[in-house]
mmCIF file of C-alpha atoms in Angstrom:
data_model
loop_
_atom_site.group_PDB
_atom_site.id
_atom_site.type_symbol
_atom_site.label_atom_id
_atom_site.label_comp_id
_atom_site.label_asym_id
_atom_site.label_seq_id
_atom_site.Cartn_x
_atom_site.Cartn_y
_atom_site.Cartn_z
ATOM 1 C CA ASP A 1 -12.990 -15.102 2.730
ATOM 2 C CA VAL A 2 -9.177 -13.899 2.515
ATOM 3 C CA GLN A 3 -9.165 -11.259 5.685
ATOM 4 C CA LEU A 4 -6.152 -9.483 7.550
ATOM 5 C CA VAL A 5 -6.989 -7.836 11.012
ATOM 6 C CA GLU A 6 -4.834 -5.780 12.940
ATOM 7 C CA SER A 7 -4.661 -5.258 16.503
ATOM 8 C CA GLY A 8 -2.754 -3.555 19.196
ATOM 9 C CA GLY A 9 -3.256 0.223 18.082
ATOM 10 C CA ALA A 10 -2.885 2.833 21.450
ATOM 11 C CA LEU A 11 -2.039 6.339 22.526
ATOM 12 C CA VAL A 12 1.525 5.884 23.755
ATOM 13 C CA GLN A 13 4.109 8.660 24.776
ATOM 14 C CA PRO A 14 6.767 9.738 22.969
ATOM 15 C CA GLY A 15 9.922 7.106 23.889
ATOM 16 C CA GLY A 16 7.321 4.223 24.421
ATOM 17 C CA SER A 17 6.991 1.169 22.605
ATOM 18 C CA VAL A 18 3.992 -0.474 21.094
ATOM 19 C CA ARG A 19 3.365 -4.005 18.863
ATOM 20 C CA LEU A 20 0.918 -4.030 16.544
ATOM 21 C CA SER A 21 -0.118 -7.526 14.950
ATOM 22 C CA CYS A 22 -1.647 -8.508 11.995
ATOM 23 C CA ALA A 23 -4.178 -11.864 11.982
ATOM 24 C CA ALA A 24 -4.721 -13.835 8.924
ATOM 25 C CA SER A 25 -7.032 -15.898 7.130
ATOM 26 C CA GLY A 26 -9.020 -17.528 4.537
ATOM 27 C CA PHE A 27 -5.298 -18.545 2.458
ATOM 28 C CA THR A 28 -2.465 -20.436 2.617
ATOM 29 C CA PHE A 29 -0.116 -18.187 5.025
ATOM 30 C CA THR A 30 3.335 -18.935 4.479
ATOM 31 C CA SER A 31 3.124 -18.653 0.340
ATOM 32 C CA TYR A 32 2.926 -15.228 0.561
ATOM 33 C CA GLY A 33 4.983 -12.223 2.439
ATOM 34 C CA TYR A 34 3.411 -9.076 4.149
ATOM 35 C CA SER A 35 3.764 -5.309 4.886
ATOM 36 C CA TRP A 36 2.658 -2.449 7.410
ATOM 37 C CA VAL A 37 1.816 0.652 5.564
ATOM 38 C CA ARG A 38 0.667 3.702 7.366
ATOM 39 C CA GLN A 39 -1.792 6.577 7.241
ATOM 40 C CA ALA A 40 -1.075 9.925 9.508
ATOM 41 C CA PRO A 41 -4.049 11.788 10.267
ATOM 42 C CA GLY A 42 -5.011 14.233 6.624
ATOM 43 C CA LYS A 43 -2.213 12.585 4.235
ATOM 44 C CA GLY A 44 -1.020 10.327 1.936
ATOM 45 C CA LEU A 45 0.024 6.696 2.296
ATOM 46 C CA GLU A 46 3.639 5.702 3.403
ATOM 47 C CA TRP A 47 4.812 2.079 3.248
ATOM 48 C CA VAL A 48 6.796 1.043 6.274
ATOM 49 C CA SER A 49 8.112 -2.696 6.113
ATOM 50 C CA GLY A 50 7.783 -5.859 4.597
ATOM 51 C CA ILE A 51 8.810 -9.033 4.899
ATOM 52 C CA SER A 52 9.153 -11.398 2.138
ATOM 53 C CA VAL A 53 7.718 -15.411 1.674
ATOM 54 C CA SER A 54 10.780 -16.896 3.425
ATOM 55 C CA GLY A 55 10.585 -14.751 6.325
ATOM 56 C CA GLY A 56 14.085 -14.147 6.035
ATOM 57 C CA ASN A 57 13.975 -10.612 4.333
ATOM 58 C CA LYS A 58 12.665 -7.450 5.935
ATOM 59 C CA PHE A 59 12.741 -4.174 4.135
ATOM 60 C CA TYR A 60 11.955 -0.907 5.932
ATOM 61 C CA ALA A 61 11.568 2.909 4.868
ATOM 62 C CA ASP A 62 14.393 5.206 6.721
ATOM 63 C CA SER A 63 12.070 6.829 8.514
ATOM 64 C CA VAL A 64 11.621 3.756 10.456
ATOM 65 C CA LYS A 65 15.147 1.436 10.110
ATOM 66 C CA GLY A 66 16.407 1.076 13.401
ATOM 67 C CA ARG A 67 13.033 1.664 15.536
ATOM 68 C CA PHE A 68 10.637 -0.860 14.053
ATOM 69 C CA THR A 69 10.482 -4.462 13.547
ATOM 70 C CA ILE A 70 8.745 -6.379 11.572
ATOM 71 C CA SER A 71 8.118 -10.192 11.978
ATOM 72 C CA ARG A 72 5.486 -13.509 11.565
ATOM 73 C CA ASP A 73 4.669 -16.167 13.461
ATOM 74 C CA ILE A 74 3.576 -18.782 11.031
ATOM 75 C CA SER A 75 2.340 -21.449 14.163
ATOM 76 C CA LYS A 76 -0.356 -18.319 14.289
ATOM 77 C CA ASN A 77 -1.077 -16.935 10.600
ATOM 78 C CA MET A 78 0.045 -13.620 12.582
ATOM 79 C CA VAL A 79 2.708 -10.785 11.313
ATOM 80 C CA PHE A 80 3.889 -8.235 13.614
ATOM 81 C CA LEU A 81 5.250 -5.142 13.831
ATOM 82 C CA GLN A 82 7.056 -4.021 17.068
ATOM 83 C CA MET A 83 7.457 -0.506 17.256
ATOM 84 C CA ASP A 84 10.416 1.424 19.812
ATOM 85 C CA SER A 85 11.405 4.714 20.132
ATOM 86 C CA LEU A 86 8.160 6.424 19.092
ATOM 87 C CA ARG A 87 7.809 9.607 17.677
ATOM 88 C CA ALA A 88 4.561 12.516 17.179
ATOM 89 C CA GLY A 89 5.764 11.903 13.619
ATOM 90 C CA ASP A 90 4.351 8.209 14.309
ATOM 91 C CA THR A 91 1.013 8.644 14.796
ATOM 92 C CA ALA A 92 -1.160 6.987 12.328
ATOM 93 C CA ILE A 93 -3.526 4.758 11.025
ATOM 94 C CA TYR A 94 -1.647 0.923 10.870
ATOM 95 C CA TYR A 95 -2.706 -1.148 7.761
ATOM 96 C CA CYS A 96 -1.231 -3.901 7.358
ATOM 97 C CA ALA A 97 -1.160 -5.726 3.765
ATOM 98 C CA LYS A 98 -1.002 -9.188 1.934
ATOM 99 C CA GLU A 99 1.421 -9.409 -0.916
ATOM 100 C CA GLU A 100 1.002 -11.305 -4.237
ATOM 101 C CA VAL A 101 3.933 -12.370 -6.543
ATOM 102 C CA THR A 102 3.586 -10.706 -9.913
ATOM 103 C CA GLU A 103 7.008 -12.031 -11.374
ATOM 104 C CA VAL A 104 10.750 -13.026 -10.438
ATOM 105 C CA GLY A 105 13.091 -11.518 -11.954
ATOM 106 C CA ALA A 106 16.641 -11.140 -12.327
ATOM 107 C CA PHE A 107 18.756 -12.178 -9.246
ATOM 108 C CA ASN A 108 15.373 -14.186 -7.788
ATOM 109 C CA TYR A 109 13.848 -10.820 -7.256
ATOM 110 C CA TYR A 110 10.118 -11.145 -6.520
ATOM 111 C CA TYR A 111 7.942 -7.853 -8.005
ATOM 112 C CA LYS A 112 4.870 -7.875 -5.602
ATOM 113 C CA TYR A 113 2.054 -6.684 -5.220
ATOM 114 C CA MET A 114 -0.043 -5.253 -1.896
ATOM 115 C CA ASP A 115 -3.599 -6.885 -3.159
ATOM 116 C CA VAL A 116 -5.193 -7.391 0.311
ATOM 117 C CA TRP A 117 -5.769 -5.185 3.681
ATOM 118 C CA GLY A 118 -6.801 -4.832 6.533
ATOM 119 C CA ILE A 119 -9.169 -2.357 8.076
ATOM 120 C CA GLY A 120 -6.223 -0.754 10.317
ATOM 121 C CA THR A 121 -5.367 0.045 13.702
ATOM 122 C CA THR A 122 -4.608 3.405 15.150
ATOM 123 C CA VAL A 123 -1.501 4.460 17.144
ATOM 124 C CA THR A 124 -1.368 8.251 18.729
ATOM 125 C CA VAL A 125 2.134 8.929 19.938
ATOM 126 C CA SER A 126 1.502 12.091 22.541
ATOM 127 C CA SER A 127 2.160 12.819 25.872
ATOM 128 C CA GLU B 1 14.862 6.655 -3.383
ATOM 129 C CA ILE B 2 11.892 6.809 -5.681
ATOM 130 C CA GLN B 3 9.446 9.801 -5.738
ATOM 131 C CA MET B 4 6.027 9.067 -7.250
ATOM 132 C CA THR B 5 4.279 12.579 -8.134
ATOM 133 C CA GLN B 6 0.070 12.149 -9.110
ATOM 134 C CA SER B 7 -1.435 15.164 -10.873
ATOM 135 C CA PRO B 8 -3.726 16.819 -10.094
ATOM 136 C CA SER B 9 -4.041 16.330 -6.664
ATOM 137 C CA SER B 10 -8.007 16.504 -6.673
ATOM 138 C CA VAL B 11 -10.017 17.052 -9.938
ATOM 139 C CA SER B 12 -14.175 17.685 -9.599
ATOM 140 C CA ALA B 13 -16.308 15.731 -11.780
ATOM 141 C CA SER B 14 -20.034 14.560 -12.334
ATOM 142 C CA VAL B 15 -21.616 11.303 -12.811
ATOM 143 C CA GLY B 16 -21.005 10.246 -16.238
ATOM 144 C CA ASP B 17 -18.008 11.886 -16.631
ATOM 145 C CA THR B 18 -14.638 10.200 -17.699
ATOM 146 C CA VAL B 19 -11.476 11.167 -15.232
ATOM 147 C CA THR B 20 -7.569 10.458 -15.943
ATOM 148 C CA ILE B 21 -5.179 10.583 -13.258
ATOM 149 C CA THR B 22 -1.685 10.668 -14.336
ATOM 150 C CA CYS B 23 1.200 9.247 -11.864
ATOM 151 C CA ARG B 24 4.942 10.086 -12.645
ATOM 152 C CA ALA B 25 8.218 8.114 -11.453
ATOM 153 C CA SER B 26 11.295 10.291 -10.838
ATOM 154 C CA GLN B 27 12.834 7.361 -12.494
ATOM 155 C CA ASP B 28 12.290 4.555 -14.932
ATOM 156 C CA ILE B 29 10.114 1.890 -12.668
ATOM 157 C CA ASN B 30 9.115 -0.437 -15.739
ATOM 158 C CA LYS B 31 5.594 -1.946 -14.766
ATOM 159 C CA TYR B 32 5.888 -2.232 -11.689
ATOM 160 C CA LEU B 33 2.994 0.585 -10.438
ATOM 161 C CA ALA B 34 -0.014 -0.234 -8.948
ATOM 162 C CA TRP B 35 -3.663 1.329 -7.994
ATOM 163 C CA PHE B 36 -5.622 2.222 -5.157
ATOM 164 C CA GLN B 37 -9.210 3.512 -4.124
ATOM 165 C CA GLN B 38 -9.649 4.677 -1.578
ATOM 166 C CA LYS B 39 -13.050 6.018 0.792
ATOM 167 C CA PRO B 40 -12.919 7.786 3.753
ATOM 168 C CA GLY B 41 -12.641 5.973 6.872
ATOM 169 C CA LYS B 42 -11.677 2.925 4.849
ATOM 170 C CA ALA B 43 -9.143 0.971 3.794
ATOM 171 C CA PRO B 44 -7.454 1.286 0.677
ATOM 172 C CA LYS B 45 -8.493 -1.729 -2.551
ATOM 173 C CA SER B 46 -6.536 -2.870 -4.757
ATOM 174 C CA LEU B 47 -7.562 -1.921 -8.157
ATOM 175 C CA ILE B 48 -4.415 -2.371 -10.658
ATOM 176 C CA TYR B 49 -1.140 -3.753 -10.994
ATOM 177 C CA GLY B 50 1.758 -4.147 -13.243
ATOM 178 C CA GLY B 51 0.399 -0.732 -14.934
ATOM 179 C CA SER B 52 -2.353 -2.006 -16.530
ATOM 180 C CA ASN B 53 -3.647 -5.641 -15.000
ATOM 181 C CA LEU B 54 -7.048 -5.217 -13.460
ATOM 182 C CA GLN B 55 -7.336 -6.612 -9.847
ATOM 183 C CA SER B 56 -10.006 -9.656 -9.655
ATOM 184 C CA GLY B 57 -13.079 -8.236 -9.162
ATOM 185 C CA VAL B 58 -12.440 -4.929 -10.300
ATOM 186 C CA PRO B 59 -15.223 -3.323 -12.945
ATOM 187 C CA SER B 60 -13.740 -2.926 -16.529
ATOM 188 C CA LYS B 61 -14.568 1.252 -15.903
ATOM 189 C CA PHE B 62 -11.507 1.426 -14.445
ATOM 190 C CA SER B 63 -8.083 1.073 -16.430
ATOM 191 C CA GLY B 64 -4.492 2.113 -16.203
ATOM 192 C CA SER B 65 -1.836 2.485 -18.553
ATOM 193 C CA GLY B 66 1.829 3.344 -19.193
ATOM 194 C CA SER B 67 5.158 2.350 -18.125
ATOM 195 C CA GLY B 68 9.070 4.167 -17.740
ATOM 196 C CA THR B 69 8.179 7.328 -15.712
ATOM 197 C CA GLU B 70 4.785 7.753 -16.821
ATOM 198 C CA PHE B 71 1.618 6.219 -16.010
ATOM 199 C CA THR B 72 -2.384 7.205 -16.118
ATOM 200 C CA LEU B 73 -5.374 5.871 -14.286
ATOM 201 C CA THR B 74 -8.805 6.448 -16.375
ATOM 202 C CA ILE B 75 -12.166 5.808 -14.650
ATOM 203 C CA SER B 76 -15.378 6.239 -17.382
ATOM 204 C CA SER B 77 -18.625 6.228 -16.797
ATOM 205 C CA LEU B 78 -18.165 7.939 -12.651
ATOM 206 C CA GLN B 79 -20.824 6.823 -10.762
ATOM 207 C CA PRO B 80 -21.161 7.830 -7.626
ATOM 208 C CA GLU B 81 -19.170 5.099 -5.622
ATOM 209 C CA ASP B 82 -16.366 6.413 -7.861
ATOM 210 C CA PHE B 83 -15.573 9.234 -5.572
ATOM 211 C CA ALA B 84 -13.384 7.996 -3.978
ATOM 212 C CA THR B 85 -8.865 8.946 -3.035
ATOM 213 C CA TYR B 86 -6.908 7.120 -5.615
ATOM 214 C CA HIS B 87 -2.972 6.651 -4.929
ATOM 215 C CA CYS B 88 -0.228 5.141 -7.072
ATOM 216 C CA GLN B 89 2.554 3.141 -6.059
ATOM 217 C CA GLN B 90 5.821 1.790 -7.294
ATOM 218 C CA TYR B 91 7.473 -1.556 -6.361
ATOM 219 C CA TYR B 92 9.854 -1.603 -8.194
ATOM 220 C CA SER B 93 12.267 -1.063 -5.842
ATOM 221 C CA TYR B 94 12.474 -0.434 -1.926
ATOM 222 C CA PRO B 95 11.379 1.620 -0.305
ATOM 223 C CA TRP B 96 8.426 1.123 -1.816
ATOM 224 C CA THR B 97 6.553 4.485 -2.425
ATOM 225 C CA PHE B 98 2.936 6.498 -3.401
ATOM 226 C CA GLY B 99 2.021 8.984 -4.679
ATOM 227 C CA GLN B 100 0.410 11.861 -2.775
ATOM 228 C CA GLY B 101 -3.473 11.005 -4.207
ATOM 229 C CA THR B 102 -5.707 12.370 -6.151
ATOM 230 C CA ARG B 103 -9.252 13.491 -5.036
ATOM 231 C CA VAL B 104 -12.136 12.543 -6.963
ATOM 232 C CA GLU B 105 -14.589 14.978 -6.187
ATOM 233 C CA VAL B 106 -18.082 15.612 -7.185
ATOM 234 C CA LYS B 107 -18.546 19.253 -9.035
#
């Protein structure tokens, strides 16, 4: 079965750091890109970060740029989200999602959507 | 950043009803729109991509249409398991953005 399992969620003080992990199984890890999406309590979904199929391109929401870093380890079939300088507004459930390419556009731009999601891990930023 | 606006924010419906949800983009996103279903305490589930393409395993009672700036998700013959929150999301350009969600609840 295609599966993504997140871990690493924690209670962290403002200004602190946490590293989230996403373990992938049931498919060829290196054939896909991945995203992190979060959901604050009682709120909607917010895309946070993405990493390309090659791992060479990384994308971030403005709200986390410069504080969060996405990476992957192809030897472990894992995706990570390093979260630094955490704020109360970062409190959320964090989901990892696999990206499926639907089309390759001009200039080799890959149009991808999130087809498989993990169950999420909770990060709470509070003193 | 492309803004996505869903309407209505919530809708009350009965089993057997047909419900239509609208998602509008602040600029042309071609067909690059996805829909997700989310039940309380659960992760989102992919329903539709490319505006109208059904994700594998999703029943045909779900249908999507639209392109450019206006899209719709239609759920026909509502069943108890369909009462949930539905989110639209554009993947035309980064940063990817979601609508605020539409809650489909029991009348």
